Amino acid sequence: MTAPLAGQLSDDGLWAWEGKKWMHVPQVDIECAGGCGHIVSTEQGKKDVKCPDGHRQDLVACKQCRGTFQRRAENRQDNLRCPHCGHPNDYLTTVSAWEWVVDQSTRGLWPPGRGIAVDPERRVLYDFTLAAAGGTRIPYGASCEIDFSSDGVRITAHGLEEFTSYADILALQVSGSVKHSSAGVLGGGFGVAGAAEGMLAASVINSLTSTTSIYSVVRLAARNAEYVFVSHTVDSGSLNMTLTPVQLRIRQAQAVAQSPGSPANPSVADELTKLAQLRDAGVLSDAEFAAAKARLLG
C-alpha cells in the first residue's frame, strides 16, 4: 500500500496526513443558514460562523438525538426545539465546527453542494439500555444505538448489529413516567407577614431540593426477536412525538406486505400459475387441479 503524501486529504475531506498520523483539517467550509448562500471557511474549533452579510449562526447539537443544525445568534435565549427530534432548548448545546461537520457529513449534508438525498424522517436514539429481550445476541444491560432508517431498524451495541425491516415489526410501543419530588417543606409563621415569609422560605427550599425522575420504556416486537429498552434521560411524551414518522413507516410497510401481489400475499393469477405448473409436472391430477382452482376462486 502506498503511504499518504504530506498534506494529503482523506476522501471525506476531514483529515490531513501530517507525516506520521492523520489530523483534523484546520478549517472546514460551512454554508450559512441565513439564506444568503455564502460558504464560510471556519476554524475547526470555533462554535459559530459569521458570513460576509453579517449573519451569525451558532453551531448546535441536540444532546438526545445528536443531530446538528445552525441557530441564529440572536435566538440564543428563545425557547427553540431540535428540528430533528423536537426536544426543547434544554437539550441543545453548542459544538465545534469539526463536530458539526462530522455529523452533517454522516447525514449527507456536508460538504456544501453534495446534493445527496437526506432522510428527514430518520430517527436515532442513543444510550438506551437493553433491559429485556428474546431472540437477540445483544447482551442485557448493553447501551444501544437504535437507528430508525428509511428501510428498517438497526440496533447496535458492543460491536453487534441487528436489523429488522419495518414489514417484520409487529409493535413499537413507548411508555414511561416523569416524577417530580422535593423536600416537602411547608411554610408558616405568626401573623400575615410571618406566614408569607415562611411560605417564601419553604418554596425556596423546595425549589432547591426538587428532583425529576424520568423512566421511559421502548418495546420493539419483531417476528424473530423482541427488545425492551429503558432510558432515564428522555421522557416518554417527547419520545412518542419523536417516533411519529417511524410509526407511519411501520404501518405503510405492513400495508404493502399485506396487499395483493406482494411476496407474502401472491395474487390469484400467481397462484393459478403455480397450480398449472404442478398439474403439468404431474404432481396434481386434472381433478385435483380443478378442485384447487375452485377453492382459490372462492
Short mmCIF file of C-alpha atoms in Angstrom, two decimals:
data_model
loop_
_atom_site.label_atom_id
_atom_site.label_comp_id
_atom_site.label_asym_id
_atom_site.label_seq_id
_atom_site.Cartn_x
_atom_site.Cartn_y
_atom_site.Cartn_z
CA MET A 1 0.00 0.00 0.00
CA THR A 2 1.37 3.43 -0.96
CA ALA A 3 1.93 5.73 2.03
CA PRO A 4 -0.02 9.01 2.05
CA LEU A 5 1.80 12.15 1.00
CA ALA A 6 2.27 15.06 3.38
CA GLY A 7 -0.81 17.28 3.28
CA GLN A 8 -2.91 14.63 1.55
CA LEU A 9 -6.62 14.78 2.46
CA SER A 10 -8.88 11.85 3.26
CA ASP A 11 -11.75 11.02 0.91
CA ASP A 12 -14.25 12.87 3.11
CA GLY A 13 -12.02 15.95 3.30
CA LEU A 14 -11.95 15.99 7.11
CA TRP A 15 -8.46 14.61 7.74
CA ALA A 16 -4.98 15.59 6.56
CA TRP A 17 -1.84 13.43 6.66
CA GLU A 18 0.85 15.24 8.65
CA GLY A 19 3.73 12.86 8.02
CA LYS A 20 3.11 10.48 10.96
CA LYS A 21 -0.64 10.44 11.52
CA TRP A 22 -3.95 11.78 10.30
CA MET A 23 -5.00 15.11 11.87
CA HIS A 24 -8.18 17.19 11.75
CA VAL A 25 -8.08 19.66 8.88
CA PRO A 26 -7.52 23.14 10.38
CA GLN A 27 -10.53 24.68 8.64
CA VAL A 28 -13.86 23.47 7.27
CA ASP A 29 -16.35 25.03 4.85
CA ILE A 30 -19.81 25.75 6.25
CA GLU A 31 -22.73 27.17 4.29
CA CYS A 32 -24.52 29.99 6.13
CA ALA A 33 -28.08 29.09 7.10
CA GLY A 34 -29.14 32.72 6.99
CA GLY A 35 -30.48 32.38 3.46
CA CYS A 36 -27.61 34.16 1.70
CA GLY A 37 -25.88 31.01 0.47
CA HIS A 38 -22.38 32.16 1.48
CA ILE A 39 -19.86 29.42 2.24
CA VAL A 40 -17.59 30.38 5.13
CA SER A 41 -14.19 28.84 5.81
CA THR A 42 -14.21 28.32 9.58
CA GLU A 43 -11.56 27.24 12.06
CA GLN A 44 -12.39 23.68 13.12
CA GLY A 45 -12.54 24.62 16.84
CA LYS A 46 -14.99 27.53 16.53
CA LYS A 47 -18.60 27.17 17.68
CA ASP A 48 -20.21 29.78 15.45
CA VAL A 49 -19.88 31.23 11.96
CA LYS A 50 -20.34 34.71 10.53
CA CYS A 51 -20.86 35.26 6.81
CA PRO A 52 -19.95 38.38 4.76
CA ASP A 53 -23.57 39.57 5.03
CA GLY A 54 -23.30 39.65 8.82
CA HIS A 55 -25.39 36.57 9.59
CA ARG A 56 -24.03 34.96 12.76
CA GLN A 57 -25.05 31.35 13.36
CA ASP A 58 -24.33 29.12 16.36
CA LEU A 59 -23.33 25.54 15.58
CA VAL A 60 -25.69 23.49 17.72
CA ALA A 61 -26.27 19.82 18.55
CA CYS A 62 -29.11 18.07 20.37
CA LYS A 63 -27.99 16.09 23.43
CA GLN A 64 -30.71 13.50 22.79
CA CYS A 65 -30.58 12.64 19.07
CA ARG A 66 -27.08 14.10 18.44
CA GLY A 67 -28.42 15.91 15.38
CA THR A 68 -26.74 19.20 14.42
CA PHE A 69 -28.10 22.41 12.95
CA GLN A 70 -27.47 26.16 12.88
CA ARG A 71 -29.17 28.60 15.26
CA ARG A 72 -29.26 32.35 14.74
CA ALA A 73 -27.14 34.03 17.41
CA GLU A 74 -29.94 36.43 18.31
CA ASN A 75 -32.19 33.45 19.09
CA ARG A 76 -29.97 32.02 21.82
CA GLN A 77 -32.44 32.90 24.56
CA ASP A 78 -35.52 31.73 22.66
CA ASN A 79 -37.29 28.50 23.55
CA LEU A 80 -36.22 26.58 20.44
CA ARG A 81 -36.65 22.88 19.72
CA CYS A 82 -34.41 20.44 17.91
CA PRO A 83 -35.60 20.24 14.26
CA HIS A 84 -34.61 16.55 14.14
CA CYS A 85 -36.41 15.15 17.20
CA GLY A 86 -38.37 18.02 18.75
CA HIS A 87 -36.57 18.12 22.10
CA PRO A 88 -36.66 21.52 23.86
CA ASN A 89 -33.96 24.11 24.33
CA ASP A 90 -32.58 22.44 27.47
CA TYR A 91 -31.28 19.60 25.27
CA LEU A 92 -29.36 21.90 22.90
CA THR A 93 -25.64 22.66 23.21
CA THR A 94 -23.06 24.37 21.01
CA VAL A 95 -20.38 22.23 19.38
CA SER A 96 -17.17 22.84 17.46
CA ALA A 97 -17.19 23.27 13.70
CA TRP A 98 -15.37 19.93 13.46
CA GLU A 99 -18.06 18.07 15.43
CA TRP A 100 -20.76 19.84 13.45
CA VAL A 101 -19.44 18.90 10.02
CA VAL A 102 -18.77 15.29 11.07
CA ASP A 103 -22.46 14.86 11.93
CA GLN A 104 -23.55 16.76 8.82
CA SER A 105 -21.30 14.51 6.71
CA THR A 106 -22.92 11.34 8.08
CA ARG A 107 -26.33 12.78 7.13
CA GLY A 108 -25.22 13.61 3.58
CA LEU A 109 -25.42 17.36 4.23
CA TRP A 110 -21.71 18.19 4.07
CA PRO A 111 -19.63 19.39 2.29
CA PRO A 112 -21.81 22.12 0.76
CA GLY A 113 -23.30 21.26 -2.60
CA ARG A 114 -23.06 17.47 -2.32
CA GLY A 115 -26.64 17.11 -3.45
CA ILE A 116 -27.08 13.82 -1.60
CA ALA A 117 -30.64 12.91 -0.65
CA VAL A 118 -31.30 13.29 3.06
CA ASP A 119 -33.90 11.36 5.02
CA PRO A 120 -35.75 13.97 7.15
CA GLU A 121 -37.74 11.29 8.98
CA ARG A 122 -34.80 9.23 10.15
CA ARG A 123 -34.66 8.94 13.93
CA VAL A 124 -31.71 7.74 16.02
CA LEU A 125 -31.92 7.01 19.76
CA TYR A 126 -28.71 6.84 21.79
CA ASP A 127 -27.84 5.34 25.17
CA PHE A 128 -30.96 3.21 25.57
CA THR A 129 -30.28 0.24 27.85
CA LEU A 130 -31.48 -3.21 26.78
CA ALA A 131 -33.46 -4.32 29.84
CA ALA A 132 -35.14 -7.46 28.44
CA ALA A 133 -35.06 -9.31 25.14
CA GLY A 134 -35.53 -12.54 23.27
CA GLY A 135 -34.06 -13.82 20.01
CA THR A 136 -31.07 -11.46 20.08
CA ARG A 137 -27.31 -11.75 20.58
CA ILE A 138 -27.07 -8.32 22.23
CA PRO A 139 -26.45 -8.78 25.99
CA TYR A 140 -28.75 -7.43 28.68
CA GLY A 141 -27.61 -4.13 30.13
CA ALA A 142 -25.90 -3.04 26.92
CA SER A 143 -26.13 0.62 25.94
CA CYS A 144 -27.69 0.57 22.47
CA GLU A 145 -28.00 2.85 19.49
CA ILE A 146 -31.38 2.43 17.77
CA ASP A 147 -31.40 3.74 14.21
CA PHE A 148 -34.84 4.03 12.58
CA SER A 149 -33.67 4.49 8.98
CA SER A 150 -35.66 4.51 5.75
CA ASP A 151 -35.83 0.71 5.35
CA GLY A 152 -35.96 -0.56 8.93
CA VAL A 153 -34.42 -0.56 12.40
CA ARG A 154 -30.73 -1.14 13.14
CA ILE A 155 -29.75 -1.87 16.73
CA THR A 156 -26.04 -1.54 17.51
CA ALA A 157 -24.18 -2.39 20.75
CA HIS A 158 -20.88 -4.00 21.78
CA GLY A 159 -19.80 -4.36 18.15
CA LEU A 160 -23.00 -6.25 17.27
CA GLU A 161 -25.59 -5.04 14.78
CA GLU A 162 -29.07 -6.43 14.17
CA PHE A 163 -31.51 -5.26 11.50
CA THR A 164 -35.29 -5.64 11.21
CA SER A 165 -37.32 -4.38 8.27
CA TYR A 166 -40.45 -2.38 9.02
CA ALA A 167 -42.61 -5.07 7.44
CA ASP A 168 -41.38 -7.53 10.10
CA ILE A 169 -42.16 -5.27 13.06
CA LEU A 170 -45.27 -6.30 14.98
CA ALA A 171 -45.33 -3.48 17.55
CA LEU A 172 -43.45 -0.36 18.59
CA GLN A 173 -44.67 0.87 21.98
CA VAL A 174 -43.49 3.69 24.22
CA SER A 175 -44.44 4.09 27.88
CA GLY A 176 -42.98 5.64 31.00
CA SER A 177 -43.37 8.22 33.70
CA VAL A 178 -41.95 11.52 34.97
CA LYS A 179 -41.95 12.15 38.73
CA HIS A 180 -41.12 15.42 40.49
CA SER A 181 -40.19 15.48 44.16
CA SER A 182 -38.81 17.96 46.70
CA ALA A 183 -38.09 18.24 50.42
CA GLY A 184 -41.78 18.93 51.02
CA VAL A 185 -41.19 21.82 53.45
CA LEU A 186 -44.33 23.72 54.48
CA GLY A 187 -44.18 27.41 55.30
CA GLY A 188 -45.78 29.16 58.26
CA GLY A 189 -45.38 31.75 60.99
CA PHE A 190 -47.19 34.19 63.28
CA GLY A 191 -49.31 36.77 61.54
CA VAL A 192 -49.70 37.54 57.85
CA ALA A 193 -46.12 38.75 57.41
CA GLY A 194 -44.68 35.75 59.26
CA ALA A 195 -46.76 33.31 57.23
CA ALA A 196 -45.68 34.95 53.98
CA GLU A 197 -42.01 34.80 54.97
CA GLY A 198 -42.35 31.15 55.99
CA MET A 199 -44.05 30.16 52.76
CA LEU A 200 -41.43 32.03 50.73
CA ALA A 201 -38.61 30.25 52.55
CA ALA A 202 -40.34 26.90 52.09
CA SER A 203 -40.78 27.47 48.35
CA VAL A 204 -37.09 28.34 48.01
CA ILE A 205 -36.03 25.21 49.88
CA ASN A 206 -38.36 23.03 47.84
CA SER A 207 -37.13 24.50 44.56
CA LEU A 208 -33.50 23.92 45.55
CA THR A 209 -34.15 20.31 46.58
CA SER A 210 -36.51 19.39 43.73
CA THR A 211 -35.59 16.41 41.58
CA THR A 212 -37.08 14.90 38.46
CA SER A 213 -37.10 11.16 37.84
CA ILE A 214 -37.60 10.03 34.24
CA TYR A 215 -38.34 6.46 33.26
CA SER A 216 -39.10 5.62 29.63
CA VAL A 217 -39.59 2.20 28.07
CA VAL A 218 -39.45 1.31 24.37
CA ARG A 219 -40.77 -2.11 23.34
CA LEU A 220 -39.90 -3.30 19.85
CA ALA A 221 -41.56 -6.59 18.89
CA ALA A 222 -40.49 -8.21 15.61
CA ARG A 223 -41.20 -11.60 14.04
CA ASN A 224 -37.93 -13.16 15.18
CA ALA A 225 -36.93 -11.04 18.19
CA GLU A 226 -38.24 -8.73 20.88
CA TYR A 227 -36.44 -5.89 22.65
CA VAL A 228 -37.29 -3.78 25.70
CA PHE A 229 -35.16 -0.65 26.11
CA VAL A 230 -35.07 1.74 29.06
CA SER A 231 -33.94 5.37 29.27
CA HIS A 232 -33.65 7.73 32.24
CA THR A 233 -32.83 10.83 30.19
CA VAL A 234 -35.75 11.30 27.79
CA ASP A 235 -39.42 11.39 28.77
CA SER A 236 -41.95 9.14 27.06
CA GLY A 237 -44.11 12.03 25.81
CA SER A 238 -41.29 13.57 23.80
CA LEU A 239 -40.21 10.13 22.65
CA ASN A 240 -43.68 9.33 21.31
CA MET A 241 -43.64 12.56 19.31
CA THR A 242 -40.12 11.84 18.05
CA LEU A 243 -41.12 8.39 16.74
CA THR A 244 -44.31 9.52 14.97
CA PRO A 245 -42.74 9.20 11.46
CA VAL A 246 -41.46 5.74 12.38
CA GLN A 247 -44.94 4.53 13.35
CA LEU A 248 -46.20 5.70 9.95
CA ARG A 249 -43.41 3.85 8.14
CA ILE A 250 -44.28 0.66 10.02
CA ARG A 251 -47.94 0.90 9.02
CA GLN A 252 -47.05 1.63 5.40
CA ALA A 253 -44.65 -1.31 5.20
CA GLN A 254 -47.22 -3.65 6.72
CA ALA A 255 -49.90 -2.43 4.31
CA VAL A 256 -47.62 -3.17 1.35
CA ALA A 257 -46.80 -6.63 2.73
CA GLN A 258 -50.50 -7.44 3.11
CA SER A 259 -51.57 -6.09 -0.28
CA PRO A 260 -52.47 -8.46 -3.15
CA GLY A 261 -49.49 -9.31 -5.30
CA SER A 262 -46.88 -8.86 -2.59
CA PRO A 263 -44.45 -11.75 -1.96
CA ALA A 264 -46.23 -12.57 1.31
CA ASN A 265 -49.65 -12.36 -0.37
CA PRO A 266 -49.35 -13.54 -4.00
CA SER A 267 -52.15 -12.66 -6.41
CA VAL A 268 -54.78 -15.14 -7.63
CA ALA A 269 -53.11 -15.17 -11.04
CA ASP A 270 -49.79 -16.17 -9.45
CA GLU A 271 -51.47 -19.00 -7.53
CA LEU A 272 -53.23 -20.24 -10.65
CA THR A 273 -49.90 -20.26 -12.48
CA LYS A 274 -48.33 -22.36 -9.72
CA LEU A 275 -51.26 -24.82 -9.78
CA ALA A 276 -50.97 -25.16 -13.55
CA GLN A 277 -47.23 -25.85 -13.22
CA LEU A 278 -47.93 -28.56 -10.64
CA ARG A 279 -50.53 -30.14 -12.96
CA ASP A 280 -48.21 -30.02 -15.95
CA ALA A 281 -45.45 -31.60 -13.85
CA GLY A 282 -47.79 -34.45 -12.93
CA VAL A 283 -47.94 -33.53 -9.25
CA LEU A 284 -51.66 -32.74 -9.48
CA SER A 285 -54.25 -34.65 -11.45
CA ASP A 286 -56.79 -32.79 -13.59
CA ALA A 287 -59.43 -33.36 -10.91
CA GLU A 288 -57.16 -32.10 -8.13
CA PHE A 289 -56.23 -29.09 -10.24
CA ALA A 290 -59.90 -28.28 -10.85
CA ALA A 291 -60.74 -28.63 -7.14
CA ALA A 292 -57.81 -26.41 -6.08
CA LYS A 293 -58.74 -23.85 -8.72
CA ALA A 294 -62.33 -23.78 -7.49
CA ARG A 295 -61.20 -23.20 -3.90
CA LEU A 296 -58.85 -20.44 -4.99
CA LEU A 297 -61.57 -18.65 -6.91
CA GLY A 298 -63.93 -18.95 -3.98
#
